[in-house]
PDB file of C-alpha atoms in Angstrom:
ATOM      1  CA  UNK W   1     -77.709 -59.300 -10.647  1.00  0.00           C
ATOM      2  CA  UNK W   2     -78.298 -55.547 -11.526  1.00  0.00           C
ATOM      3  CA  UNK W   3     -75.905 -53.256 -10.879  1.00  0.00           C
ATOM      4  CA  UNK W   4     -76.515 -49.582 -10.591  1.00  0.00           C
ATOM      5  CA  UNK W   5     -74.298 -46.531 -10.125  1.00  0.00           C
ATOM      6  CA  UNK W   6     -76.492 -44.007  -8.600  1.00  0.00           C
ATOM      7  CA  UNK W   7     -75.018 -40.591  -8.688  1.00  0.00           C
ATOM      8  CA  UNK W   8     -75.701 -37.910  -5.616  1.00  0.00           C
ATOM      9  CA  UNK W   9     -76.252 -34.466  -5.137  1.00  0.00           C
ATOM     10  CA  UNK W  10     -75.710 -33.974  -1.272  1.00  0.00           C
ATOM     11  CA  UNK W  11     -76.329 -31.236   1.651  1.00  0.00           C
ATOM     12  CA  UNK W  12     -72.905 -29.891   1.684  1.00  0.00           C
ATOM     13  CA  UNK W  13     -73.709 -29.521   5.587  1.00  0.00           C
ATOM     14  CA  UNK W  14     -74.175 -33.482   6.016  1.00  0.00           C
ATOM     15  CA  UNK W  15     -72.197 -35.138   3.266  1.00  0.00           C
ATOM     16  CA  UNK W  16     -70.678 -37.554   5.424  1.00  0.00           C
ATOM     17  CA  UNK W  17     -73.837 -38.614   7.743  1.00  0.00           C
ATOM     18  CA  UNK W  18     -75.473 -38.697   4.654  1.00  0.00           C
ATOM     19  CA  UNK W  19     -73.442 -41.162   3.025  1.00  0.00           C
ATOM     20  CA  UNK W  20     -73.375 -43.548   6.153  1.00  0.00           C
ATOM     21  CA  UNK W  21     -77.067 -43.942   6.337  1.00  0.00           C
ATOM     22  CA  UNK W  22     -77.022 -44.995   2.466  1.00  0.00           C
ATOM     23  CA  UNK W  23     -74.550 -47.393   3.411  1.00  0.00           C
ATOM     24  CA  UNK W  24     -76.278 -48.724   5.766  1.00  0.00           C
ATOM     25  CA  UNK W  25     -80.006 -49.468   3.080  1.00  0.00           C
ATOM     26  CA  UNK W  26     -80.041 -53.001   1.959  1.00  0.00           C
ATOM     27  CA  UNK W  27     -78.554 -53.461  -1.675  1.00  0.00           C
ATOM     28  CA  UNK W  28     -76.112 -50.468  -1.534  1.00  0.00           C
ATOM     29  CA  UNK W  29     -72.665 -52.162  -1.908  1.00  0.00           C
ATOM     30  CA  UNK W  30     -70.532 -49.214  -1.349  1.00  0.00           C
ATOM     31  CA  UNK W  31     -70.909 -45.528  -1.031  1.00  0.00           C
ATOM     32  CA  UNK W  32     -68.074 -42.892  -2.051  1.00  0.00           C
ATOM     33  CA  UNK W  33     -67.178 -39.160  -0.998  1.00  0.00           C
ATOM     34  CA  UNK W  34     -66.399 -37.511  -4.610  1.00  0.00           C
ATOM     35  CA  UNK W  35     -64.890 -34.296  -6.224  1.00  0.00           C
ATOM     36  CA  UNK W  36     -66.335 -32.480  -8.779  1.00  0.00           C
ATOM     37  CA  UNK W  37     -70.555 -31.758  -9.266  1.00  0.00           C
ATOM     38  CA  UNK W  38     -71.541 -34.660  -7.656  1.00  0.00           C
ATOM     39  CA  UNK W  39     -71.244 -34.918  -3.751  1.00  0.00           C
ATOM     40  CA  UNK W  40     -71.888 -39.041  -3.706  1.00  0.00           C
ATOM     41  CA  UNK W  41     -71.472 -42.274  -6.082  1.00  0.00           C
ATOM     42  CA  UNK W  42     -73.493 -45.144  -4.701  1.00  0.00           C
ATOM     43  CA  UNK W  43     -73.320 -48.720  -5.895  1.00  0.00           C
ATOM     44  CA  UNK W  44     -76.614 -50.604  -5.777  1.00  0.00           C
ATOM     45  CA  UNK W  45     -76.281 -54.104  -6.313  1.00  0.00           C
ATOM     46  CA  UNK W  46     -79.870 -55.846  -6.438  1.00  0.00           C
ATOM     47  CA  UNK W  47     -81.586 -59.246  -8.305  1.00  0.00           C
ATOM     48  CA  UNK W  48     -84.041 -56.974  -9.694  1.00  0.00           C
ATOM     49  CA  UNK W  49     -85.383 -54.220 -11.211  1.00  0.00           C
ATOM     50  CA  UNK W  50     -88.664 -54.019  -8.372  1.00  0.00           C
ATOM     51  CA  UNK W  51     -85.330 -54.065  -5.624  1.00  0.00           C
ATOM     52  CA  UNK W  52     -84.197 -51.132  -8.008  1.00  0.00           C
ATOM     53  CA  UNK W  53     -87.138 -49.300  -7.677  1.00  0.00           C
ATOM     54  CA  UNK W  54     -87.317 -49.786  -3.740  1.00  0.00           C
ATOM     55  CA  UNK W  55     -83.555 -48.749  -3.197  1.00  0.00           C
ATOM     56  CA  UNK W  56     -83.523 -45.826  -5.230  1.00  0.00           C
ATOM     57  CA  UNK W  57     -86.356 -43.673  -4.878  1.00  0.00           C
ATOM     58  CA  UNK W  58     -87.830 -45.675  -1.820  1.00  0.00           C
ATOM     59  CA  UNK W  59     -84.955 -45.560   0.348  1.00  0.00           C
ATOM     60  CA  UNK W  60     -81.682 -43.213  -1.172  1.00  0.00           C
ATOM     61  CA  UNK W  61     -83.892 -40.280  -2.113  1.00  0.00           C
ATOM     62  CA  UNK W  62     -85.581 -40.256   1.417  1.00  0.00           C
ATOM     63  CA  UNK W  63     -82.157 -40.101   2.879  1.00  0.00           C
ATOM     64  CA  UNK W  64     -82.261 -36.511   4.783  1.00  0.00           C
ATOM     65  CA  UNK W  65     -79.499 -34.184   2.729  1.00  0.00           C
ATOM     66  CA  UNK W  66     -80.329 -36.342  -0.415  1.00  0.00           C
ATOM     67  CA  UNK W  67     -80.905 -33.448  -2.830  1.00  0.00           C
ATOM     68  CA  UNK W  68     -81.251 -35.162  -6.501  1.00  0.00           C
ATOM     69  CA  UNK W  69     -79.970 -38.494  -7.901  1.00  0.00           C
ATOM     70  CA  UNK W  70     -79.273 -39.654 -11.224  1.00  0.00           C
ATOM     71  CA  UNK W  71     -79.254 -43.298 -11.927  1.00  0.00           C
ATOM     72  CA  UNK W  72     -77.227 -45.487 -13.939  1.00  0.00           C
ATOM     73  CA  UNK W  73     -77.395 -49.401 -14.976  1.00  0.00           C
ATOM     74  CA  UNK W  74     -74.386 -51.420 -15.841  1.00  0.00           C
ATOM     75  CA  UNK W  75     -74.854 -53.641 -18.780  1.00  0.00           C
ATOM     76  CA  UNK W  76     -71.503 -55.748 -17.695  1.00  0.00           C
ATOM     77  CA  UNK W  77     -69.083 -55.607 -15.429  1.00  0.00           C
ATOM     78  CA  UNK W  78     -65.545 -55.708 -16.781  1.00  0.00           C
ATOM     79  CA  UNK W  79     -62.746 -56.634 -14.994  1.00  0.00           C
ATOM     80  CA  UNK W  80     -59.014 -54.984 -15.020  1.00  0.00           C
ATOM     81  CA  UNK W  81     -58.769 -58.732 -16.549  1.00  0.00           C
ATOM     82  CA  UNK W  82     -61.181 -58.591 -19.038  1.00  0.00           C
ATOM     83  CA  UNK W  83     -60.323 -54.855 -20.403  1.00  0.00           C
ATOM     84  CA  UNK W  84     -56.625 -56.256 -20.633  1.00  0.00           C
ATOM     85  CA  UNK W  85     -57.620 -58.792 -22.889  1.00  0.00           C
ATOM     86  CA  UNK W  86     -59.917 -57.291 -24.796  1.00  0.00           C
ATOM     87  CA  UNK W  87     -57.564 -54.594 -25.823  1.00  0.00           C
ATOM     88  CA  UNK W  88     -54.766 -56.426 -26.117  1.00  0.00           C
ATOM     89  CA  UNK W  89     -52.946 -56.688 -29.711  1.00  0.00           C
ATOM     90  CA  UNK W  90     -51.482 -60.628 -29.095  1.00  0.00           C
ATOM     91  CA  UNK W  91     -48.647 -59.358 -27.948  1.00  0.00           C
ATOM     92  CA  UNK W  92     -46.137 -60.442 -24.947  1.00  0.00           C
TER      93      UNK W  92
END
């Protein structure tokens, strides 16, 4: 599984109709409302890279009020878990 975090520069106008038709594309997991530069953060979980490259430029950046996007891949996922553990010192 690939996991992306697609960053989103948004119509200020539609932000919110916007984000619910990326919500709605096949593959996008979740879609948040941000502060700061970015308007969107999507999360695009797909088998493959070819899904990658049909959710991202295929189907997010023909949203209407999509401006730009910047795309990121996840090499792991780390859970609250996991980052416990990994930086813990052996101490309880």
């Amino acid at each position: 599984m690939i996991t992306a975090i697609v960053f989103i520069e948004a119509e200020v106008s539609s932000i919110s109709e916007t984000a619910e038709q990326i919500a709605e594309i096949p593959g996008v997991s979740e879609v948040y409302s941000v502060t700061g530069d970015l308007d969107l953060i999507a999360m695009v979980r797909v088998r493959s890279h070819e899904d990658l490259a049909e959710v991202v430029p295929d189907r997010i950046n023909k949203v209407p009020g999509v401006l730009s996007t910047h795309t990121q891949i996840a090499f792991r996922a780390l859970s609250k878990h996991d980052l416990e553990d990994a930086f813990s010192i052996g101490l309880d």
